[in-house]
Coordinates of C-alpha atoms in Angstrom, one line a residue:
X1313 CA 0.0 0.0 0.0
X1314 CA 1.2 3.5 -0.9
X1315 CA 2.2 6.4 1.4
X1316 CA -0.8 8.3 -0.1
X1317 CA -3.1 5.5 1.0
X1318 CA -1.7 5.6 4.5
X1319 CA -2.1 9.4 4.7
X1320 CA -5.6 9.3 3.5
X1321 CA -6.4 6.5 5.9
X1322 CA -5.3 8.6 8.8
X1323 CA -7.2 11.7 7.7
X1324 CA -10.2 9.6 6.9
X1325 CA -10.0 8.1 10.4
X1326 CA -9.8 11.6 11.9
X1327 CA -12.9 12.7 10.0
X1328 CA -14.9 9.6 10.9
X1329 CA -13.5 9.7 14.4
X1330 CA -14.9 13.2 14.9
X1331 CA -18.3 12.0 13.7
X1332 CA -18.2 9.0 16.0
X1333 CA -17.1 10.9 19.0
X1334 CA -19.8 13.5 18.4
X1335 CA -22.4 10.7 18.6
X1336 CA -20.7 9.1 21.6
X1337 CA -20.2 12.2 23.7
X1338 CA -23.8 13.3 22.8
X1339 CA -25.2 10.0 24.1
X1340 CA -23.3 10.5 27.4
X1341 CA -24.6 14.0 27.7
X1342 CA -28.2 12.8 27.1
X1343 CA -27.8 9.9 29.6
X1344 CA -26.3 12.1 32.3
X1345 CA -28.7 15.0 32.0
X1346 CA -32.0 13.1 31.3
X1347 CA -33.6 10.0 32.8
X1348 CA -33.6 6.5 31.4
X1349 CA -36.9 6.9 29.7
X1350 CA -36.0 10.2 28.1
X1351 CA -32.7 8.8 26.9
X1352 CA -34.7 6.0 25.3
X1353 CA -36.9 8.6 23.6
X1354 CA -34.0 10.4 22.1
X1355 CA -32.4 7.2 20.9
X1356 CA -35.7 6.1 19.4
X1357 CA -36.0 9.3 17.4
X1358 CA -32.4 9.2 16.2
X1359 CA -33.0 5.6 15.1
X1360 CA -36.0 6.7 13.0
X1361 CA -33.8 9.4 11.4
X1362 CA -31.2 6.8 10.5
X1363 CA -33.9 4.6 9.0
X1364 CA -35.5 7.4 7.0
X1365 CA -32.3 9.0 5.6
X1366 CA -31.5 6.1 3.2
X1367 CA -34.9 6.6 1.6
X1368 CA -34.0 10.3 0.9
X1369 CA -30.4 9.5 -0.2
X1370 CA -31.5 7.4 -3.2
X1371 CA -28.1 5.7 -3.2
X1372 CA -26.5 8.9 -4.4
X1373 CA -23.8 9.0 -1.7
X1374 CA -22.8 5.4 -2.6
X1375 CA -22.7 6.4 -6.3
X1376 CA -20.6 9.5 -5.8
X1377 CA -18.2 7.6 -3.5
X1378 CA -17.7 5.0 -6.1
X1379 CA -17.6 6.8 -9.4
X1380 CA -15.7 10.0 -8.5
X1381 CA -12.5 8.1 -7.6
X1382 CA -13.1 5.8 -10.6
X1383 CA -13.2 8.7 -13.0
X1384 CA -10.3 10.4 -11.4
X1385 CA -8.3 7.2 -11.6
X1386 CA -9.1 6.8 -15.3
X1387 CA -7.9 10.4 -16.1
X1388 CA -11.4 12.0 -16.2
X1389 CA -11.2 14.5 -13.3
X1390 CA -13.4 17.1 -15.0
X1391 CA -16.1 14.6 -15.6
X1392 CA -15.9 13.6 -12.0
X1393 CA -16.5 17.2 -10.9
X1394 CA -19.6 17.4 -13.2
X1395 CA -20.9 14.1 -11.9
X1396 CA -20.6 15.3 -8.3
X1397 CA -22.7 18.4 -9.0
X1398 CA -25.3 16.4 -10.9
X1399 CA -25.7 13.9 -8.1
X1400 CA -25.9 16.7 -5.5
X1401 CA -28.7 18.3 -7.5
X1402 CA -30.6 15.0 -7.6
X1403 CA -30.2 14.8 -3.8
X1404 CA -31.7 18.3 -3.5
X1405 CA -34.7 17.2 -5.6
X1406 CA -35.1 14.1 -3.4
X1407 CA -35.0 16.3 -0.2
X1408 CA -37.7 18.6 -1.6
X1409 CA -39.9 15.6 -2.5
X1410 CA -39.4 14.1 1.0
X1411 CA -40.3 17.4 2.6
X1412 CA -43.5 17.6 0.5
X1413 CA -44.5 14.1 1.6
X1414 CA -43.9 15.0 5.2
X1415 CA -46.1 18.0 4.9
X1416 CA -48.9 15.9 3.4
X1417 CA -48.6 13.4 6.2
X1418 CA -49.0 16.1 8.8
X1419 CA -52.0 17.6 7.1
X1420 CA -53.6 14.2 6.7
X1421 CA -53.0 12.9 10.3
X1422 CA -52.3 16.0 12.3
X1423 CA -49.1 17.0 14.0
X1424 CA -50.0 15.3 17.3
X1425 CA -50.5 11.9 15.8
X1426 CA -47.3 12.2 13.7
X1427 CA -45.4 13.3 16.8
X1428 CA -46.7 10.4 18.9
X1429 CA -45.5 8.0 16.1
X1430 CA -42.1 9.6 16.0
X1431 CA -41.6 9.5 19.7
X1432 CA -43.0 6.0 20.4
X1433 CA -46.3 7.2 21.7
X1434 CA -44.9 9.8 24.2
X1435 CA -45.1 13.1 22.2
X1436 CA -43.8 16.2 24.1
X1437 CA -45.9 19.3 24.7
X1438 CA -44.8 20.8 21.4
X1439 CA -45.6 18.2 18.7
X1440 CA -45.1 20.6 15.8
X1441 CA -41.6 21.3 17.0
X1442 CA -40.8 17.6 17.3
X1443 CA -42.0 16.9 13.7
X1444 CA -39.9 19.8 12.3
X1445 CA -36.8 18.7 14.2
X1446 CA -37.1 15.1 12.9
X1447 CA -37.6 16.5 9.4
X1448 CA -34.4 18.6 9.7
X1449 CA -32.5 15.7 11.1
X1450 CA -33.4 13.4 8.2
X1451 CA -32.5 16.1 5.7
X1452 CA -29.3 16.9 7.5
X1453 CA -28.3 13.2 7.8
X1454 CA -28.8 12.7 4.0
X1455 CA -26.8 15.8 3.1
X1456 CA -24.0 15.0 5.6
X1457 CA -23.6 11.4 4.3
X1458 CA -23.3 12.8 0.7
X1459 CA -20.7 15.4 1.6
X1460 CA -18.4 12.9 3.3
X1461 CA -18.8 10.4 0.5
X1462 CA -18.0 13.1 -2.1
X1463 CA -15.0 14.4 -0.2
X1464 CA -13.6 10.8 0.2
X1465 CA -14.1 10.2 -3.5
X1466 CA -12.2 13.3 -4.3
X1467 CA -9.4 12.3 -1.9
X1468 CA -10.0 15.5 0.1
X1469 CA -9.7 13.8 3.5
X1470 CA -8.2 16.8 5.1
X1471 CA -11.3 18.9 4.3
X1472 CA -13.5 16.1 5.7
X1473 CA -11.6 16.0 8.9
X1474 CA -11.9 19.8 9.4
X1475 CA -15.6 19.8 8.8
X1476 CA -16.2 16.8 11.1
X1477 CA -14.0 18.4 13.9
X1478 CA -16.0 21.6 13.8
X1479 CA -19.3 19.7 13.7
X1480 CA -18.2 17.6 16.7
X1481 CA -17.7 20.6 18.9
X1482 CA -20.9 22.2 17.8
X1483 CA -23.0 19.1 18.3
X1484 CA -21.7 18.1 21.7
X1485 CA -22.0 21.6 23.2
X1486 CA -25.5 22.2 21.9
X1487 CA -26.8 18.7 22.8
X1488 CA -25.6 19.2 26.3
X1489 CA -27.1 22.7 26.6
X1490 CA -30.3 21.6 24.9
X1491 CA -30.8 18.6 27.2
X1492 CA -30.3 20.7 30.3
X1493 CA -32.7 23.4 29.1
X1494 CA -35.4 21.7 27.0
X1495 CA -34.9 18.0 27.6
X1496 CA -35.8 15.7 24.6
X1497 CA -36.5 18.5 22.1
X1498 CA -33.4 20.4 23.1
X1499 CA -31.2 17.4 22.7
X1500 CA -32.7 16.7 19.2
X1501 CA -32.1 20.4 18.3
X1502 CA -28.5 20.0 19.3
X1503 CA -28.1 16.9 17.0
X1504 CA -29.6 19.0 14.1
X1505 CA -27.2 21.9 14.7
X1506 CA -24.3 19.4 14.4
X1507 CA -25.3 18.7 10.8
X1508 CA -25.5 22.4 9.8
X1509 CA -21.9 22.8 8.5
X1510 CA -21.9 19.6 6.3
X1511 CA -25.4 20.6 4.9
X1512 CA -24.0 24.1 3.9
X1513 CA -21.1 22.4 2.2
X1514 CA -23.4 20.1 0.3
X1515 CA -25.5 22.9 -1.0
X1516 CA -22.4 24.7 -2.2
X1517 CA -21.5 21.6 -4.2
X1518 CA -24.5 22.0 -6.5
X1519 CA -23.3 25.1 -8.3
X1520 CA -21.3 25.1 -11.5
X1521 CA -21.4 23.4 -14.9
X1522 CA -22.7 19.8 -14.8
X1523 CA -23.0 17.7 -17.9
X1524 CA -22.1 14.0 -18.5
X1525 CA -22.8 11.6 -21.3
X1526 CA -25.9 9.5 -21.4
X1527 CA -24.0 6.2 -21.1
X1528 CA -22.3 7.2 -17.9
X1529 CA -25.5 8.7 -16.5
X1530 CA -27.4 5.5 -17.1
X1531 CA -24.5 3.5 -15.5
X1532 CA -24.4 5.7 -12.4
X1533 CA -28.2 5.7 -12.1
X1534 CA -28.4 1.9 -12.2
X1535 CA -25.6 1.6 -9.6
X1536 CA -27.4 4.1 -7.4
X1537 CA -30.7 2.4 -7.6
X1538 CA -29.2 -1.0 -6.5
X1539 CA -27.4 0.8 -3.7
X1540 CA -30.6 2.6 -2.7
X1541 CA -32.4 -0.7 -2.3
X1542 CA -29.4 -2.2 -0.5
X1543 CA -29.1 0.7 1.9
X1544 CA -32.8 0.8 2.7
X1545 CA -32.9 -3.0 3.5
X1546 CA -29.5 -2.9 5.2
X1547 CA -30.9 -0.2 7.6
X1548 CA -33.2 -3.0 9.0
X1549 CA -30.1 -5.1 9.8
X1550 CA -27.5 -2.5 10.8
X1551 CA -29.5 0.6 12.0
X1552 CA -31.0 -0.7 15.2
X1553 CA -34.4 -2.1 14.0
X1554 CA -34.4 -3.8 17.4
X1555 CA -35.3 -0.5 19.0
X1556 CA -38.7 -0.6 17.3
X1557 CA -39.6 -4.0 18.8
X1558 CA -38.1 -3.2 22.2
X1559 CA -40.2 0.0 22.4
X1560 CA -43.3 -1.9 21.3
X1561 CA -43.0 -4.9 23.7
X1562 CA -40.8 -3.7 26.5
X1563 CA -40.9 0.1 26.7
X1564 CA -38.5 3.0 26.5
X1565 CA -36.3 1.8 29.3
X1566 CA -35.2 -1.2 27.2
X1567 CA -34.7 1.1 24.3
X1568 CA -32.3 3.2 26.3
X1569 CA -30.4 0.1 27.5
X1570 CA -30.0 -1.3 24.0
X1571 CA -29.0 2.1 22.6
X1572 CA -26.3 2.5 25.3
X1573 CA -24.9 -1.0 24.6
X1574 CA -24.8 -0.1 20.9
X1575 CA -23.1 3.3 21.6
X1576 CA -20.2 1.6 23.3
X1577 CA -20.0 -1.0 20.6
X1578 CA -19.8 1.6 18.0
X1579 CA -17.1 3.5 19.9
X1580 CA -15.0 0.3 20.1
X1581 CA -15.1 -0.4 16.4
X1582 CA -14.9 3.2 15.1
X1583 CA -11.1 3.7 15.3
X1584 CA -10.2 0.7 13.1
X1585 CA -13.2 1.0 10.9
X1586 CA -12.5 4.6 10.1
X1587 CA -9.3 3.5 8.6
X1588 CA -11.4 1.9 5.9
X1589 CA -12.7 5.3 4.6
X1590 CA -9.9 5.3 2.0
X1591 CA -10.3 1.7 0.9
X1592 CA -13.2 2.2 -1.5
X1593 CA -11.5 5.2 -3.1
X1594 CA -8.3 3.3 -3.5
X1595 CA -10.0 0.2 -4.9
X1596 CA -12.1 2.2 -7.3
X1597 CA -9.1 4.1 -8.6
X1598 CA -7.3 0.8 -9.2
X1599 CA -10.4 -0.5 -10.9
X1600 CA -10.3 2.5 -13.2
X1601 CA -6.8 1.6 -14.2
X1602 CA -7.6 -2.1 -14.5
X1603 CA -5.1 -3.1 -11.7
X1604 CA -6.8 -6.3 -10.6
X1605 CA -3.6 -7.6 -8.9
X1606 CA -3.3 -4.4 -6.9
X1607 CA -6.9 -4.7 -5.8
X1608 CA -6.3 -8.2 -4.5
X1609 CA -3.2 -7.1 -2.6
X1610 CA -5.0 -4.1 -1.1
X1611 CA -8.0 -6.2 -0.1
X1612 CA -5.9 -8.9 1.7
X1613 CA -3.8 -6.3 3.4
X1614 CA -6.8 -4.2 4.6
X1615 CA -8.4 -7.3 6.1
X1616 CA -5.2 -8.3 8.0
X1617 CA -4.5 -4.8 9.3
X1618 CA -8.1 -4.2 10.4
X1619 CA -8.1 -7.6 12.1
X1620 CA -4.9 -6.7 13.9
X1621 CA -6.5 -3.5 15.3
X1622 CA -10.2 -4.3 15.8
X1623 CA -9.9 -7.8 17.4
X1624 CA -8.0 -6.7 20.5
X1625 CA -10.1 -3.5 20.8
X1626 CA -13.4 -5.3 20.7
X1627 CA -12.6 -8.3 22.8
X1628 CA -10.7 -6.1 25.3
X1629 CA -13.7 -3.7 25.5
X1630 CA -15.9 -6.6 26.3
X1631 CA -13.6 -7.7 29.0
X1632 CA -13.6 -4.3 30.8
X1633 CA -17.3 -3.5 30.1
X1634 CA -18.6 -4.4 33.6
X1635 CA -16.7 -1.5 35.0
X1636 CA -16.5 0.8 32.0
X1637 CA -20.2 1.2 31.2
X1638 CA -21.3 2.3 34.7
X1639 CA -18.5 4.8 34.9
X1640 CA -19.4 6.5 31.6
X1641 CA -23.2 6.4 31.8
X1642 CA -24.0 5.9 35.4
X1643 CA -25.2 3.0 37.6
X1644 CA -28.8 3.3 36.3
X1645 CA -27.6 1.8 33.0
X1646 CA -25.7 -1.2 34.5
X1647 CA -28.3 -3.7 33.2
X1648 CA -27.0 -2.9 29.7
X1649 CA -23.7 -4.6 30.5
X1650 CA -24.4 -8.2 29.3
X1651 CA -25.9 -7.0 26.0
X1652 CA -23.0 -4.7 25.4
X1653 CA -20.5 -7.5 26.0
X1654 CA -22.2 -9.7 23.5
X1655 CA -22.5 -7.0 20.9
X1656 CA -19.0 -5.6 21.1
X1657 CA -17.4 -9.1 21.1
X1658 CA -18.8 -9.9 17.6
X1659 CA -18.6 -6.4 16.3
X1660 CA -15.1 -6.9 15.1
X1661 CA -16.4 -9.1 12.3
X1662 CA -18.6 -6.3 11.0
X1663 CA -15.5 -4.1 10.6
X1664 CA -13.9 -6.7 8.4
X1665 CA -17.0 -6.9 6.3
X1666 CA -16.7 -3.2 5.4
X1667 CA -13.6 -4.1 3.3
X1668 CA -15.6 -6.7 1.4
X1669 CA -18.4 -4.2 0.9
X1670 CA -15.9 -1.7 -0.5
X1671 CA -14.6 -4.3 -2.9
X1672 CA -18.0 -5.3 -4.1
X1673 CA -18.9 -1.7 -4.7
X1674 CA -15.6 -1.0 -6.5
X1675 CA -16.5 -3.9 -8.9
X1676 CA -20.0 -2.5 -9.4
X1677 CA -21.7 -5.5 -7.9
X1678 CA -24.2 -3.6 -5.8
X1679 CA -26.8 -6.1 -6.9
X1680 CA -25.3 -8.6 -4.5
X1681 CA -25.4 -6.1 -1.7
X1682 CA -29.1 -5.5 -2.4
X1683 CA -29.9 -9.3 -2.5
X1684 CA -28.0 -10.1 0.6
X1685 CA -29.5 -7.1 2.4
X1686 CA -33.0 -8.4 1.6
X1687 CA -32.1 -11.7 3.2
X1688 CA -30.8 -9.9 6.3
X1689 CA -33.8 -7.6 6.5
X1690 CA -36.2 -10.6 6.4
X1691 CA -34.2 -12.3 9.3
X1692 CA -34.2 -9.1 11.3
X1693 CA -38.0 -8.7 11.0
X1694 CA -38.5 -12.4 11.9
X1695 CA -36.3 -12.0 15.0
X1696 CA -38.2 -8.8 16.0
X1697 CA -41.5 -10.6 16.0
X1698 CA -40.3 -14.0 17.4
X1699 CA -37.4 -13.4 19.8
X1700 CA -37.6 -9.8 21.2
X1701 CA -41.2 -10.1 22.6
X1702 CA -40.1 -13.2 24.6
X1703 CA -36.5 -12.4 25.6
X1704 CA -36.3 -8.6 25.5
X1705 CA -32.9 -6.9 25.6
X1706 CA -30.8 -10.1 25.5
X1707 CA -33.0 -11.5 22.7
X1708 CA -32.3 -8.3 20.7
X1709 CA -28.6 -8.6 21.3
X1710 CA -28.3 -12.3 20.3
X1711 CA -30.6 -11.8 17.3
X1712 CA -28.5 -8.9 16.0
X1713 CA -25.3 -10.9 16.4
X1714 CA -26.6 -14.0 14.7
X1715 CA -27.9 -12.0 11.7
X1716 CA -24.7 -10.0 11.3
X1717 CA -22.7 -13.3 11.3
X1718 CA -25.0 -14.6 8.6
X1719 CA -24.6 -11.4 6.5
X1720 CA -20.8 -11.5 6.9
X1721 CA -20.6 -15.1 5.9
X1722 CA -22.6 -14.4 2.7
X1723 CA -20.3 -11.6 1.9
X1724 CA -17.1 -13.6 2.4
X1725 CA -18.5 -16.4 0.3
X1726 CA -19.3 -14.0 -2.6
X1727 CA -15.9 -12.4 -2.5
X1728 CA -14.0 -15.7 -2.5
X1729 CA -16.2 -17.8 -4.7
X1730 CA -17.6 -15.3 -7.2
X1731 CA -15.1 -12.5 -7.4
X1732 CA -12.0 -14.7 -7.0
X1733 CA -10.3 -12.8 -4.2
X1734 CA -8.4 -14.6 -1.5
X1735 CA -9.3 -14.2 2.2
X1736 CA -6.3 -14.3 4.6
X1737 CA -7.8 -16.9 6.9
X1738 CA -4.6 -18.1 8.6
X1739 CA -3.5 -14.5 9.4
X1740 CA -6.9 -13.6 10.8
X1741 CA -7.0 -16.8 13.0
X1742 CA -3.6 -15.9 14.4
X1743 CA -4.7 -12.4 15.2
X1744 CA -7.9 -13.7 16.8
X1745 CA -6.0 -16.0 19.0
X1746 CA -3.7 -13.1 20.1
X1747 CA -6.7 -10.9 20.8
X1748 CA -8.3 -13.6 22.9
X1749 CA -5.2 -13.9 25.1
X1750 CA -5.2 -10.1 25.5
X1751 CA -8.9 -10.1 26.5
X1752 CA -8.3 -12.9 29.0
X1753 CA -5.5 -10.8 30.7
X1754 CA -7.8 -7.7 30.9
X1755 CA -10.7 -9.8 32.3
X1756 CA -8.4 -11.2 35.1
X1757 CA -7.5 -7.6 36.2
X1758 CA -11.2 -6.5 36.2
X1759 CA -12.3 -9.5 38.2
X1760 CA -9.3 -9.4 40.6
X1761 CA -9.7 -5.7 41.5
X1762 CA -13.4 -5.4 41.1
X1763 CA -13.4 -1.5 41.0
X1764 CA -13.5 1.1 38.3
X1765 CA -9.8 1.8 39.0
X1766 CA -9.0 -1.6 37.5
X1767 CA -9.8 -0.3 34.0
X1768 CA -6.5 1.3 33.2
X1769 CA -4.6 -1.7 34.7
X1770 CA -6.7 -4.0 32.6
X1771 CA -6.0 -2.0 29.4
X1772 CA -2.2 -2.0 30.0
X1773 CA -2.2 -5.8 30.8
X1774 CA -4.3 -6.5 27.7
X1775 CA -2.0 -4.4 25.5
X1776 CA 1.2 -6.0 26.7
X1777 CA -0.3 -9.5 26.4
X1778 CA -1.4 -8.7 22.8
X1779 CA 2.1 -7.5 21.7
X1780 CA 3.7 -10.6 23.2
X1781 CA 1.1 -12.8 21.5
X1782 CA 1.7 -11.1 18.1
X1783 CA 5.4 -11.7 18.4
X1784 CA 5.0 -15.4 19.4
X1785 CA 2.4 -16.1 16.6
X1786 CA 4.4 -14.2 13.9
X1787 CA 1.1 -12.7 12.9
X1788 CA 2.3 -9.6 11.0
X1789 CA 3.6 -9.9 7.4
X1790 CA 6.3 -7.7 5.9
X1791 CA 3.9 -5.6 3.9
X1792 CA 1.8 -5.0 7.0
X1793 CA 4.8 -3.8 8.9
X1794 CA 5.7 -1.4 6.1
X1795 CA 2.2 0.0 6.0
X1796 CA 2.0 0.4 9.8
X1797 CA 5.4 2.3 9.6
X1798 CA 3.9 4.7 7.0
X1799 CA 0.8 5.1 9.1
X1800 CA 2.8 6.4 12.1
X1801 CA 4.9 9.0 10.2
X1802 CA 2.5 11.9 10.7
X1803 CA 2.7 11.4 14.5
X1804 CA 4.9 13.6 16.8
X1805 CA 8.6 12.4 16.8
X1806 CA 8.4 10.9 20.3
X1807 CA 5.3 8.8 19.4
X1808 CA 6.9 7.8 16.1
X1809 CA 9.9 6.4 18.0
X1810 CA 7.7 4.5 20.4
X1811 CA 5.6 3.1 17.5
X1812 CA 8.7 2.1 15.6
X1813 CA 10.0 0.1 18.6
X1814 CA 6.7 -1.6 19.1
X1815 CA 6.4 -2.5 15.4
X1816 CA 9.9 -3.9 15.5
X1817 CA 9.2 -5.9 18.6
X1818 CA 6.2 -7.8 17.0
X1819 CA 7.6 -8.0 13.5
X1820 CA 9.0 -11.3 12.2
X1821 CA 10.7 -9.4 9.4
X1822 CA 12.7 -7.2 11.7
X1823 CA 13.8 -10.2 13.8
X1824 CA 14.9 -12.1 10.7
X1825 CA 16.9 -9.1 9.5
X1826 CA 18.8 -9.0 12.8
X1827 CA 19.5 -12.8 12.6
X1828 CA 21.0 -12.4 9.1
X1829 CA 23.5 -9.7 10.2
X1830 CA 27.1 -11.0 10.1

């Protein structure tokens, strides 16, 4: 992998990290300032926003993220600019159509009925305000998703990081203030304010000349339609459909517990997963240059490196969860600990699946994503009707894990059997074994001390155990070592020195070089 890819991965991780931290810190602010039931209400509305946004998006963010780097890689940078403007305008038309539909619904059923549906039957005293806020959140989410996809496609990861950083500060501050002053509606207004800057950037992308040939337009439209269907159905699997059934059968308290468990799960996987933000752009560019061997190398390397990062983080987070969750959210959310441990333990596999998804999109096989998403959506609905009413929070967690494993298995089968790409099974198994040893060490510390102060000791014990296990298992390949070295170069000199020594410690290549010295 190139130095450019390493730099883009870091900047992409910073941008995505800011978005993830905004969501995480906002969830803590809501949980600390509001009660369990009110926290569940906010989480329920945010879930509805995530469910509705893909309908408005029309698959356009997926299309711009795939075709802009493809066109740039094939030497058609000007066409890529025109395409970005055309798709942004299509998104604006979709937003206006969605707004018109929302107005019609309010006129037909009344703002009170619509607000009660949006809030799970507990509408606040200002139903019109709630309906307006939800509408703004849906529009803001759709515009924000498009902006970051477009910037990634143009390889402008620095701009994405700056926008995300500013939005992070704005959202966290205003969600905290809004929760304290106006409770649920104030918190939702803070979330909407955090999307203001990306929305303005998206609007600015619509201006300028925009013309592409009919063949490309048809190709992009077909790809976007398949992605639209895939994104809508995937939302049932990945975007917390369990909250709907928990609210219906168990109430807002269970919604709050599941939302908190998912928030910590998302935090655990965000760091490694955000490094994948440059994967689709890199694969699409190589596809534009017909570099199939390069795509295969990048795919295998990305899987190995993500496994090396996400396995110890997820399993280690599960090990320290009994002490970590109450410290962050308060003792009133302790009953979310078992579900959080289950979700975060398996979440590592979902990160690896993002690489496969990027590969499938780069090869324009969004039809498979659509078909597999339909299968996952059907399973999610079945679990919602059969398991959650009976088993509640734990049923929701186990159902989510089982469905995600099914989806990931389908994706791996397609990549290997149909696309002809090799999956680095041996390397992944070695990294998984090392991560299990790390989690065991962290769990021993947590159980031995039995106090929140055990968390830092457990993290250190887990990290040391993981490094030793990597060295013993010879889990890192020479190309992975080179990429990790490039990844650490932008860090301050003192951190670069520490990272270099750690990489040398776990690297088989470095040890072999020393053995060959005369």
